[in-house]
Coordinates of C-alpha atoms in Angstrom, one line a residue:
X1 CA 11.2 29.6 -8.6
X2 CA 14.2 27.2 -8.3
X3 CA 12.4 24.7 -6.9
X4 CA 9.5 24.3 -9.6
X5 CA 11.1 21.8 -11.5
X6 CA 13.2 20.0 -9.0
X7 CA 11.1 16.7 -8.8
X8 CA 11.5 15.4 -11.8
X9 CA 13.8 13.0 -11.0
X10 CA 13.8 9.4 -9.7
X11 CA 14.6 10.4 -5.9
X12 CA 15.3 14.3 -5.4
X13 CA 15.2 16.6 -2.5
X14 CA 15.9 20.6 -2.7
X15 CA 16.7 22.6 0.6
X16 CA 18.1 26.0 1.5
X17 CA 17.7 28.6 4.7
X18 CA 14.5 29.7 5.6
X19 CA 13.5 33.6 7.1
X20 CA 14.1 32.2 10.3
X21 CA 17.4 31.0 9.8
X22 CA 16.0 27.1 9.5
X23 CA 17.1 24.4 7.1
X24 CA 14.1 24.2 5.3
X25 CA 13.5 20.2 3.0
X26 CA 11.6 20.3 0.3
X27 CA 11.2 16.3 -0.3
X28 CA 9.3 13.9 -2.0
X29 CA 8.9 11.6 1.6
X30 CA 6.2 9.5 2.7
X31 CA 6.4 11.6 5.9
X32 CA 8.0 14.8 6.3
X33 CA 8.4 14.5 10.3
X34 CA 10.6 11.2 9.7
X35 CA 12.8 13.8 7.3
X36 CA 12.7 16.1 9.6
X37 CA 13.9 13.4 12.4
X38 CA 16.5 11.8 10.6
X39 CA 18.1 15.1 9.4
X40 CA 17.5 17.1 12.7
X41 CA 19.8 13.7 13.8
X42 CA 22.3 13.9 11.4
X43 CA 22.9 18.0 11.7
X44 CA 22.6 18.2 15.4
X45 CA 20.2 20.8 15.8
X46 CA 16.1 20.7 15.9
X47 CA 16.7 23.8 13.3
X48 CA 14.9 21.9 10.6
X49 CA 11.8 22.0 8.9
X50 CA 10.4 19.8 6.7
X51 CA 7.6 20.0 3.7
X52 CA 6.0 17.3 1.5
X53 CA 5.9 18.0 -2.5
X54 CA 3.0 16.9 -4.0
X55 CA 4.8 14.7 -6.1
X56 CA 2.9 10.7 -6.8
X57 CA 4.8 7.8 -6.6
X58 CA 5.6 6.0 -3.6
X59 CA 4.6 2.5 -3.0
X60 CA 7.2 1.8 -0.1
X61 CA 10.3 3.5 -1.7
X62 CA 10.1 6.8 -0.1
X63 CA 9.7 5.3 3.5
X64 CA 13.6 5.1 3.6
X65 CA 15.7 8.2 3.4
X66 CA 18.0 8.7 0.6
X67 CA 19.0 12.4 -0.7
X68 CA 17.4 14.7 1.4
X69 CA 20.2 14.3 4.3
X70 CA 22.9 15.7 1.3
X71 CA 20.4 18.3 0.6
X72 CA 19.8 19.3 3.8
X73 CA 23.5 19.1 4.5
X74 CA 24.8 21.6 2.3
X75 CA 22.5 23.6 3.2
X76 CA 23.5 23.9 6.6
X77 CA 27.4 24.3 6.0
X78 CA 26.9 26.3 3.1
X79 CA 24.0 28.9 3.7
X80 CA 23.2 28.5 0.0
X81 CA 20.3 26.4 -1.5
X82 CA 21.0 22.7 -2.4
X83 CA 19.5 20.0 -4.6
X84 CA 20.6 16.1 -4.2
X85 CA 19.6 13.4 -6.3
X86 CA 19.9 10.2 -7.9
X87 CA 20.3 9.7 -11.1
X88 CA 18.7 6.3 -12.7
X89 CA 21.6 4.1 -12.4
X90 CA 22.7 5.1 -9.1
X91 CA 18.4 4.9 -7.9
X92 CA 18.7 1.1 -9.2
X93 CA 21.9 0.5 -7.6
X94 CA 21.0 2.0 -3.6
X95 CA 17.5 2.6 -3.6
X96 CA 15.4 -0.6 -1.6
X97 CA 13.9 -3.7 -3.4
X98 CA 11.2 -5.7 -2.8
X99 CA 12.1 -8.6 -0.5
X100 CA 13.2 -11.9 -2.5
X101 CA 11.7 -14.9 -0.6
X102 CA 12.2 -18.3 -0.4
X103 CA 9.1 -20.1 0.5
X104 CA 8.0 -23.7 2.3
X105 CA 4.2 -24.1 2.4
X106 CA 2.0 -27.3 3.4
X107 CA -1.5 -26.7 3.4
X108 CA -3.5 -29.6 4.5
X109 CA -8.0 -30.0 3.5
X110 CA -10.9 -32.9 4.1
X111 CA -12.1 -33.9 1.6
X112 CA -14.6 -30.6 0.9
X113 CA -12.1 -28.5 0.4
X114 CA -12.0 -27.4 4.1
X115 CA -8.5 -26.0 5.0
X116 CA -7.9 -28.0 7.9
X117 CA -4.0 -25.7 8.5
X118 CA -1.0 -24.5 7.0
X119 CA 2.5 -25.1 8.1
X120 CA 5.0 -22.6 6.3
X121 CA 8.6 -21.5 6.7
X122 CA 9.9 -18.2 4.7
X123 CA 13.3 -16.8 4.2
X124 CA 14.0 -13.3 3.4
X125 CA 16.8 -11.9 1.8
X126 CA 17.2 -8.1 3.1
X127 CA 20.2 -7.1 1.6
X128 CA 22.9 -4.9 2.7
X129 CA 21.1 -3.3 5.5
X130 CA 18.0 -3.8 7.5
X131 CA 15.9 -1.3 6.2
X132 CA 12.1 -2.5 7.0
X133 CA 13.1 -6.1 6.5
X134 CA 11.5 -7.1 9.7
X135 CA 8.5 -5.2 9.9
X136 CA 8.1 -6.8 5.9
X137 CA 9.1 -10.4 7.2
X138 CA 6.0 -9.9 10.2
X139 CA 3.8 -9.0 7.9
X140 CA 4.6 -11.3 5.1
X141 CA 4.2 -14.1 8.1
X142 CA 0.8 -12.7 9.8
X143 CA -0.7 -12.6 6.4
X144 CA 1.1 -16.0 4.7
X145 CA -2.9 -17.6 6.1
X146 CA -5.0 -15.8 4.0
X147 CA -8.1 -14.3 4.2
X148 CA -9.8 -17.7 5.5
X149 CA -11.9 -19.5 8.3
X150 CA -9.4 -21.8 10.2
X151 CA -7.1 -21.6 13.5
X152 CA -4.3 -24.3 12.7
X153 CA -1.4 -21.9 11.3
X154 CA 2.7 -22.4 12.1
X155 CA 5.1 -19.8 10.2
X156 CA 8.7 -19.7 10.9
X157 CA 10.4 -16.3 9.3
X158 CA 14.0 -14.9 8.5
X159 CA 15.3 -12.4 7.1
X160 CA 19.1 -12.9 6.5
X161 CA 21.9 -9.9 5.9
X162 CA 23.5 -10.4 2.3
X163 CA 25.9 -8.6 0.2
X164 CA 23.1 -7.9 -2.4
X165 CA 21.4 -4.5 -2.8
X166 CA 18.9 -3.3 0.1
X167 CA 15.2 -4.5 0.1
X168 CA 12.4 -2.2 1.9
X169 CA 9.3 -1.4 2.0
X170 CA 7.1 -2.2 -1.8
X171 CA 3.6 -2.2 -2.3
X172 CA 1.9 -5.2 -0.5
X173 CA 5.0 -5.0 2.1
X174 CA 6.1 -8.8 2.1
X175 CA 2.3 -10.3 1.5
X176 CA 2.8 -10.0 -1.4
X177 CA 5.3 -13.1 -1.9
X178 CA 3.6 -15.2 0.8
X179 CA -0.2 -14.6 -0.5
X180 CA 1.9 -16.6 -3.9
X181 CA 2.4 -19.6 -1.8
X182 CA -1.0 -19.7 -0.3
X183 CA -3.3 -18.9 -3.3
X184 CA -1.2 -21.5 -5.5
X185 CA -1.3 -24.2 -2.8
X186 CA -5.3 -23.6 -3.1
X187 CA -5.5 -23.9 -6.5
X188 CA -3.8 -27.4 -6.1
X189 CA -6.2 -28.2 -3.5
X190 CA -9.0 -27.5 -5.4
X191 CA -8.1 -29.6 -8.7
X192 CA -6.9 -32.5 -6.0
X193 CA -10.3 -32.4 -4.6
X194 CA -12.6 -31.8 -7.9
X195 CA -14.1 -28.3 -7.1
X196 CA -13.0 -25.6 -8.8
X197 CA -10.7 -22.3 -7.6
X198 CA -13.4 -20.3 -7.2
X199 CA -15.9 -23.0 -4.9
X200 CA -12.9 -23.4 -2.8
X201 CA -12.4 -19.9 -1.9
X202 CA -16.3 -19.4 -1.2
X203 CA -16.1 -22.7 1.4
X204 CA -13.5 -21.1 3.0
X205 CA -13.8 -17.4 3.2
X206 CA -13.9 -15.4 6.2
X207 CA -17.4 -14.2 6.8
X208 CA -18.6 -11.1 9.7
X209 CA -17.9 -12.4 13.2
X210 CA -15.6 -15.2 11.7
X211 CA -12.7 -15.7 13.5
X212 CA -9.2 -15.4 11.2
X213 CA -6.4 -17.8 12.0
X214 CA -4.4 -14.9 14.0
X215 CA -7.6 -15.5 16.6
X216 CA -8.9 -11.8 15.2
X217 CA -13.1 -11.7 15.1
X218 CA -13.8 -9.4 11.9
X219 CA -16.2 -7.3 11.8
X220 CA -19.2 -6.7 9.7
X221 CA -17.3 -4.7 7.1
X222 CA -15.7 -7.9 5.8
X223 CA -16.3 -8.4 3.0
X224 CA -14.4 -11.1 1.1
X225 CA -17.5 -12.7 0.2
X226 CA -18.8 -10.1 -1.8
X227 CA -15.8 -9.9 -3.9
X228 CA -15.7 -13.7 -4.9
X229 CA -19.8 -13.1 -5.7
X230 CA -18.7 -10.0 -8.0
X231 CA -16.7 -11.7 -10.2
X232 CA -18.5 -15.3 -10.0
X233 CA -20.7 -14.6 -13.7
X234 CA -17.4 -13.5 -15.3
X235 CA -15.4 -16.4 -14.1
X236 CA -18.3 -19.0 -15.1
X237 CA -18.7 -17.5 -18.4
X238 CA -14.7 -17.5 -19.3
X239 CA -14.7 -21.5 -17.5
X240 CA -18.3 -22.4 -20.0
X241 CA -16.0 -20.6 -23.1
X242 CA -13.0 -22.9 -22.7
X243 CA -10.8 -19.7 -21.9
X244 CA -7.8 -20.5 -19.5
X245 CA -9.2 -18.5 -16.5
X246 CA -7.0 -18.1 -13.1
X247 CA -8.4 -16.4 -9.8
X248 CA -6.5 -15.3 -6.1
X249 CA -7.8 -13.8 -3.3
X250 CA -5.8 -11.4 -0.5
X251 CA -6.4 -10.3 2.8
X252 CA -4.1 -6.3 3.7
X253 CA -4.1 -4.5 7.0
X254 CA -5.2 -0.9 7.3
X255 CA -3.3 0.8 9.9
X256 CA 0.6 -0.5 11.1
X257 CA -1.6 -2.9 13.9
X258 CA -0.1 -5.4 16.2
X259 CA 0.0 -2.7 18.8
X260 CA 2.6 -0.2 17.4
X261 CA 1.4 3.5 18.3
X262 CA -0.5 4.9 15.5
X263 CA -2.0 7.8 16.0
X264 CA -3.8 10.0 12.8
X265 CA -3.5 13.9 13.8
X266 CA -5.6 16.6 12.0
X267 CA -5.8 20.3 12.9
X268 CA -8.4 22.7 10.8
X269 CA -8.0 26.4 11.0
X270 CA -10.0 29.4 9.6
X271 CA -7.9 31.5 8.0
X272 CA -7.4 35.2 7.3
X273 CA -9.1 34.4 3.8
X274 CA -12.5 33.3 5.3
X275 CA -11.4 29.6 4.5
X276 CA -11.2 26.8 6.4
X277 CA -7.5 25.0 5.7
X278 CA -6.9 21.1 6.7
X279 CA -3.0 20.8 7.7
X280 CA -2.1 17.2 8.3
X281 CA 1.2 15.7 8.8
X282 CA 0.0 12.5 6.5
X283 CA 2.4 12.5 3.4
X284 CA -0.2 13.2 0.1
X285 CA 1.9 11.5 -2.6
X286 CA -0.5 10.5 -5.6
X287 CA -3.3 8.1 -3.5
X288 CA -5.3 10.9 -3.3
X289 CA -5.3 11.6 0.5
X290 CA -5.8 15.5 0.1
X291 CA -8.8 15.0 -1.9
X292 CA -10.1 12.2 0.9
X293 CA -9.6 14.9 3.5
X294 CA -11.7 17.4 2.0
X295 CA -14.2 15.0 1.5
X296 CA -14.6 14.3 4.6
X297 CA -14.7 18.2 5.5
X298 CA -17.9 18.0 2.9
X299 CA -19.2 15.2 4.3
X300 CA -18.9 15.8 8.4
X301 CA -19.8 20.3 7.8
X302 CA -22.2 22.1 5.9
X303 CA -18.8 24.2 4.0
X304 CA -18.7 24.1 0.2
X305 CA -15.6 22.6 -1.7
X306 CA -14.8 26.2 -2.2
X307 CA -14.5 27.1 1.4
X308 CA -11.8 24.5 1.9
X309 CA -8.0 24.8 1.5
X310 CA -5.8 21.4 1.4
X311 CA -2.2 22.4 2.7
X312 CA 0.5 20.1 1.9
X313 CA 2.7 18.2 4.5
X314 CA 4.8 20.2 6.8
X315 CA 6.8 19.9 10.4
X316 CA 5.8 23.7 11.6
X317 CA 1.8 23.4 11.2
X318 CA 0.5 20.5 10.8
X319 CA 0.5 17.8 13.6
X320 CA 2.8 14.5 12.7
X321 CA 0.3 12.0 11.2
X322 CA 2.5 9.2 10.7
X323 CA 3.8 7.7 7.7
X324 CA 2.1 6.7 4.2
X325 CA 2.4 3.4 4.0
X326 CA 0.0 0.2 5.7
X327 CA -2.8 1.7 3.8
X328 CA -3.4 3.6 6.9
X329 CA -4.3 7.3 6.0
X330 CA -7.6 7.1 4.7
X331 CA -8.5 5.4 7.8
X332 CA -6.3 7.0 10.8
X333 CA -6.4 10.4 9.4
X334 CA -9.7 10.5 8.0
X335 CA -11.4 9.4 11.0
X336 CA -8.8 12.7 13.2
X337 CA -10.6 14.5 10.5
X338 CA -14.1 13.6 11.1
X339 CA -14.2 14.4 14.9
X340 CA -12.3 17.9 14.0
X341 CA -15.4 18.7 11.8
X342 CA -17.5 17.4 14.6
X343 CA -15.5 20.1 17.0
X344 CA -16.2 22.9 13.9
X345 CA -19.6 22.2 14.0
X346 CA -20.2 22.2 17.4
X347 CA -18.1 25.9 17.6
X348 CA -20.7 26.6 14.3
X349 CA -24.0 25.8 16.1
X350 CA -25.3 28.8 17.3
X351 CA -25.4 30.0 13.2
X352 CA -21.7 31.2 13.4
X353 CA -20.3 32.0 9.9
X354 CA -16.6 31.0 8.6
X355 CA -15.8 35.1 9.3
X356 CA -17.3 34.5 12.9
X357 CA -15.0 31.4 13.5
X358 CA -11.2 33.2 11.8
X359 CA -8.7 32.3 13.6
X360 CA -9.7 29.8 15.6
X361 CA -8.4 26.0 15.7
X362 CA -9.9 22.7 15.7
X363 CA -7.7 19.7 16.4
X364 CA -8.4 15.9 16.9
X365 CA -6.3 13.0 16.7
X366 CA -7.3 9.0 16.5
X367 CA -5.4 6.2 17.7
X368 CA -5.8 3.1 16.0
X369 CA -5.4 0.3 19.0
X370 CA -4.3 -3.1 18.6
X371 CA -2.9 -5.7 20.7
X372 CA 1.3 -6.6 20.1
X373 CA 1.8 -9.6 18.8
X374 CA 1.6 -12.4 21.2
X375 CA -0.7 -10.5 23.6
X376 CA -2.6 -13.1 26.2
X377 CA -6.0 -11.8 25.9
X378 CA -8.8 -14.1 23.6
X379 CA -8.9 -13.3 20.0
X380 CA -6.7 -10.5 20.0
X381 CA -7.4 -7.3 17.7
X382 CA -4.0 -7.6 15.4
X383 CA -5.3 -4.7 13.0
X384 CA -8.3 -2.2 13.4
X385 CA -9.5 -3.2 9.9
X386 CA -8.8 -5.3 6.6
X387 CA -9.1 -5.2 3.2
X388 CA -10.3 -7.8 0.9
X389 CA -9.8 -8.8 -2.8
X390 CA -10.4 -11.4 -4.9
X391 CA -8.5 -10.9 -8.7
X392 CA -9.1 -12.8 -12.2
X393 CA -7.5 -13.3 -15.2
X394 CA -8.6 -14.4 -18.4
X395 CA -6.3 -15.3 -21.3
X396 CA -6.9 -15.5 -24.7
X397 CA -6.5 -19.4 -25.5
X398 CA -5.3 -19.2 -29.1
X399 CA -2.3 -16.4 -27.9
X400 CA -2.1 -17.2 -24.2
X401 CA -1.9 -13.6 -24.2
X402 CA -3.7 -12.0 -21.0
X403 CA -7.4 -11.1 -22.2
X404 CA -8.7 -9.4 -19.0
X405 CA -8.2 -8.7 -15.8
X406 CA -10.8 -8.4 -13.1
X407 CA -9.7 -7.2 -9.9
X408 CA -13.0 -7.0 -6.7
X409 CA -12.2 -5.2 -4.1
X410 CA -13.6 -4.8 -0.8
X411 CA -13.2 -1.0 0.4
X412 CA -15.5 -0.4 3.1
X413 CA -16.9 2.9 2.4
X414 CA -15.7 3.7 -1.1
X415 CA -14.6 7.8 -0.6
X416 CA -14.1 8.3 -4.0
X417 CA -15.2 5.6 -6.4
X418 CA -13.1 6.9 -9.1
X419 CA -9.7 7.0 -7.3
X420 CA -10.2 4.0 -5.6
X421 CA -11.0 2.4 -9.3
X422 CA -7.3 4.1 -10.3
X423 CA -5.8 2.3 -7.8
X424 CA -7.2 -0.8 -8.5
X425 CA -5.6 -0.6 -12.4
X426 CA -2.2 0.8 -11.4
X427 CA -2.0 -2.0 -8.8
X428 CA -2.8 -4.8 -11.1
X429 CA -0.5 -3.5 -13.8
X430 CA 2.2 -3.0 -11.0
X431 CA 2.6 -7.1 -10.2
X432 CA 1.2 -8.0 -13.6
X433 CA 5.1 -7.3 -14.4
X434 CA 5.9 -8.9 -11.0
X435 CA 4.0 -12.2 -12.0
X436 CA 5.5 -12.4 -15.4
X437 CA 8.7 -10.4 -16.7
X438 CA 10.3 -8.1 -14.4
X439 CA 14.0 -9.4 -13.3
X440 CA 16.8 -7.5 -11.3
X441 CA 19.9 -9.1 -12.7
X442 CA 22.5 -8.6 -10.3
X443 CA 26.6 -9.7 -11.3
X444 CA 28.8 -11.9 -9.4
X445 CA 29.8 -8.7 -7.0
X446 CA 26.3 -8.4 -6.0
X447 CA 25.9 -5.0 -8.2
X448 CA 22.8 -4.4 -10.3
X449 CA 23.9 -4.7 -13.8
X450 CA 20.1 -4.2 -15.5
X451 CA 18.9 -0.9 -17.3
X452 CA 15.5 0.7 -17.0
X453 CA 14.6 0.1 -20.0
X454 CA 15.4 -3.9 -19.6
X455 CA 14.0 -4.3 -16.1
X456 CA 10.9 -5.6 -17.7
X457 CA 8.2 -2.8 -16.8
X458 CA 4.8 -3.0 -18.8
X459 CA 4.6 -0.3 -21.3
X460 CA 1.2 1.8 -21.9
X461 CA 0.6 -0.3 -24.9
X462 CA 0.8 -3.9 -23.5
X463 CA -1.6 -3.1 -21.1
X464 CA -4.8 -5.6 -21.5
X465 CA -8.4 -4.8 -20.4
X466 CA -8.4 -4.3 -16.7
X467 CA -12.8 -4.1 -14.8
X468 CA -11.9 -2.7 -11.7
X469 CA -15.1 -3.3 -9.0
X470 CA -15.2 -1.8 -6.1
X471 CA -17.8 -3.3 -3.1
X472 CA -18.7 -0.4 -1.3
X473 CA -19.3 -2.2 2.0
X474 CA -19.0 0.0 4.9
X475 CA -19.3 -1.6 8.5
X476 CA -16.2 0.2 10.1
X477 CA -17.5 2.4 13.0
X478 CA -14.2 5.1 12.2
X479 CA -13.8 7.4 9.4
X480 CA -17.4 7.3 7.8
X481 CA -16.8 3.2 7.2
X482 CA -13.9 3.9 5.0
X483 CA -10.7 1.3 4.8
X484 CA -8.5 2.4 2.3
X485 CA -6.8 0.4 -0.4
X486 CA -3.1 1.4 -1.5
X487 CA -1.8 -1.6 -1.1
X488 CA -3.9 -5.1 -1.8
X489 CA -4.8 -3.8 -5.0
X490 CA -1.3 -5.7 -5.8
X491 CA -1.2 -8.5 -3.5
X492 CA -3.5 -11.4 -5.6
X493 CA -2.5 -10.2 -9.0
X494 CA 0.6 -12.7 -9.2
X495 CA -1.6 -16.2 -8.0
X496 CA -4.1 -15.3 -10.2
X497 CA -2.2 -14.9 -13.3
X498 CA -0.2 -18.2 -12.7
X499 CA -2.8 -20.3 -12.2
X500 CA -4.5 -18.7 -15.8
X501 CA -1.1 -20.4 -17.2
X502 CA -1.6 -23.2 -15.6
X503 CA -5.2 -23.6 -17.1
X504 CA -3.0 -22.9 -20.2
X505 CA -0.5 -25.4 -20.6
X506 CA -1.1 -27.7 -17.7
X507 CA 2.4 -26.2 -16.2
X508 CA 2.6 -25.6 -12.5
X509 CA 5.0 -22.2 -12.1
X510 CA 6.6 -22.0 -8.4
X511 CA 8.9 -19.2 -9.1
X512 CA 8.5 -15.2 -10.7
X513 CA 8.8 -14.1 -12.7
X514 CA 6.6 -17.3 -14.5
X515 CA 8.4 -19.3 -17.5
X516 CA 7.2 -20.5 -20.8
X517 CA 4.5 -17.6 -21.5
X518 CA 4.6 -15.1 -24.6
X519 CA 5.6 -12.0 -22.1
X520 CA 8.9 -14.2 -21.0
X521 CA 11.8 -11.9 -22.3
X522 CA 14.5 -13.2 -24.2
X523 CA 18.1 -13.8 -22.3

């Protein structure tokens, strides 16, 4: 009972000694078995056990550790139960950032609109400590081309130590801030050549069997197309009103790629209770992975929803699964979870019942192979699968207010429809306060000196019309043709929005927070 309302604040882990004389973590992680690593480290003994709370909210902050090595630490001098958190002020002060970038970008066409290559140099500023700053800078780099049809691409990256608060891992993990540069750049090209935004992403789009400027053939999931033909009516219709219209389009990875190890584990067991119970090491914080798993238990068996137990996260049970984060689980671990089903079924063939099959185990795991970066082999497989997005933005012309935004999104096999929609809104909202008000003011000691309340955030209220489409498109031969989508729902949010200003006011914006619009908060 003292652990019910432990979560409810901004970082929090609880932990005390177990039955069997473990530390036992309670932790609000985007994977208990890095918890469970990193305080196993710190206490010097593999006496450690670690469990996820089904607690939402993560987007990249919870790949770092913050409180549970405290927690776990008094625990373990102290016998007695523990509870460490941060409060607000000290979350703002330690907890990771999103990267600030500083950005070079030449992008070169013929005279159709043709992107003929792209020469680009980044700087990232990683604060105080490493944290994921390179993984962040890679993938801010591999992505920086976009989701297009050419081969000529030269990035240079950094990331520099400074004395300014950490940066880690945030939603759209450094693509983010390059998929700015590129989608702007495109929008120039496109008034430069007398075509609008729009024709010069369709010329341009990759296409099945296409080959991206990493040398990666996609496959016939891709789907990038589709999005820019989902929101083409709506975009002619705003253009035909004399409404200032903007539009961006993203490529994301599914799966950490460019040949790091990652491996999606799944073990199903039938319980003492006739049930059949999914452990899985996969972190389920809010994106809905516990209710993708037992979909895919539906799906691949012939078991009702009421047969089927999803247990959270744990170190003792369930097999590590890898982290939460590169949009991975839906894919990695529900494609582990398909072939266990496929090993249920086969134990169920001969007209076995769930009470036949108690006790017994069914365990499959997936690895996700790519190619390191670099690799000397043709067209090299950087990532097992993208996603694709193309995002509008409408503005009301009298206000310059935003109107609407439209976000298409490419999914492969849409699992559930309704949370994939969810994710779409709470991604838009997320970077429309990246694109246009939120600041983190720091003084001249390199200390945060903004409130919550002042960062900028989008309240409930200010929220305009958001039509989220999703292109069910599946093509993937793993885990029924399903992607995933965490993370690109916030990647073309920003572009798109500027380049509705610029339709605006006839301003080019190169920096974001955007100036000069009626969301710009007073100094």
């Amino acid at each position: 009972p003292w652990t019910e309302h432990a979560f409810l604040e901004p970082e929090c882990a609880v932990a005390y000694m177990d039955e069997d004389d473990y530390v036992h973590i309670i932790s609000t992680d985007q994977s208990a078995y890095c918890t469970y690593h990193e305080c196993s480290l710190m206490l010097g003994t593999d006496k450690v056990r670690a469990e996820n709370a089904l607690v939402g909210g993560g987007f990249g902050g919870k790949e770092d550790m913050t409180v549970q090595p405290y927690a776990a630490l008094i625990t373990y001098l102290t016998g007695r139960p523990a509870k460490a958190r941060l409060t607000r002020e000290e979350s703002l002060l330690v907890h990771p950032k999103r990267h600030h970038f500083v950005m070079d970008f030449t992008m070169g066409c013929d005279e159709q609109g043709i992107i003929q290559g792209v020469k680009a140099k980044v700087a990232s500023d990683t604060g105080a400590f490493a944290s994921l700053g390179g993984p962040v800078l890679e993938r801010a780099c591999t992505h920086a081309a976009g989701p297009y049809a050419y081969e000529n691409f030269e990035i240079e990256g950094d990331a520099y130590y400074t004395n300014n608060p950490p940066a880690g891992a945030f939603r759209g993990f450094g693509v983010t801030q390059t998929c700015f540069a590129t989608e702007t750049l495109l929008n120039m090209m496109a008034e430069k050549i007398g075509i609008s935004p729009w024709e010069i992403r369709y010329r341009n789009a990759i296409r099945p069997g296409g080959v991206l400027p990493n040398g990666q053939i996609v496959d016939d999931s891709t789907g990038l197309v589709e999005t820019l033909e989902a929101v083409k009516d709506a975009y002619d219709a705003a253009v035909a009103a004399g409404k200032p219209v903007g539009i961006a389009c993203a490529m994301k990875n599914a799966g950490v790629g460019v040949g790091i190890p990652d491996t999606g584990r799944v073990r199903l067991i039938v319980e003492d209770d006739e049930k059949l119970h999914i452990y899985s090491g996969a972190s389920c914080i809010g994106q809905g992975l516990g209710t993708v798993l037992v979909q895919m238990v539906v799906t691949n068996t012939d078991l009702k929803r009421e047969d089927i137990v999803y247990e959270r996260s744990n170190t003792w049970i369930a097999p590590d699964s890898g982290t939460t984060s590169g949009s991975r689980q839906t894919l990695v671990t529900g494609e582990a979870c398909r072939r266990a089903c496929d090993m249920f079924m086969e134990a169920k063939k001969d007209g076995k019942s769930l009470k036949d099959l108690k006790g017994q185990e069914f365990y499959a795991e997936y690895l996700a192979k790519t190619d390191p970066l670099g690799a000397n082999v043709p067209n090299p497989v950087s990532h097992v699968a993208y996603g694709y997005a193309t995002q509008m933005c409408i503005l009301d012309p009298k206000t310059g207010k935003i109107e609407k935004m439209i976000a298409a999104h490419d999914v492969g096999k849409a699992v559930n429809p309704l949370s994939c929609e969810g994710q779409i809104e709470g991604g838009v909202v997320m970077s429309m306060g990246f694109a246009l008000r939120e600041r983190y003011p720091i003084d001249e000691n390199c200390r945060p000196i903004g409130k919550y309340g002042a960062l900028g955030l989008f309240r409930a209220h200010e929220i305009p019309e958001i039509e989220p489409i999703v292109i069910d498109k599946p093509g993937l031969k793993v885990a029924c043709g399903a992607i995933g989508i965490g993370e690109i729902t916030s990647i073309p949010t920003a572009p798109a929005i500027t380049d509705a200003y610029y339709h605006w006011d006839g301003k080019r914006r190169f920096s974001l927070p955007i100036s000069d619009t009626p969301y710009e908060r007073k100094k």
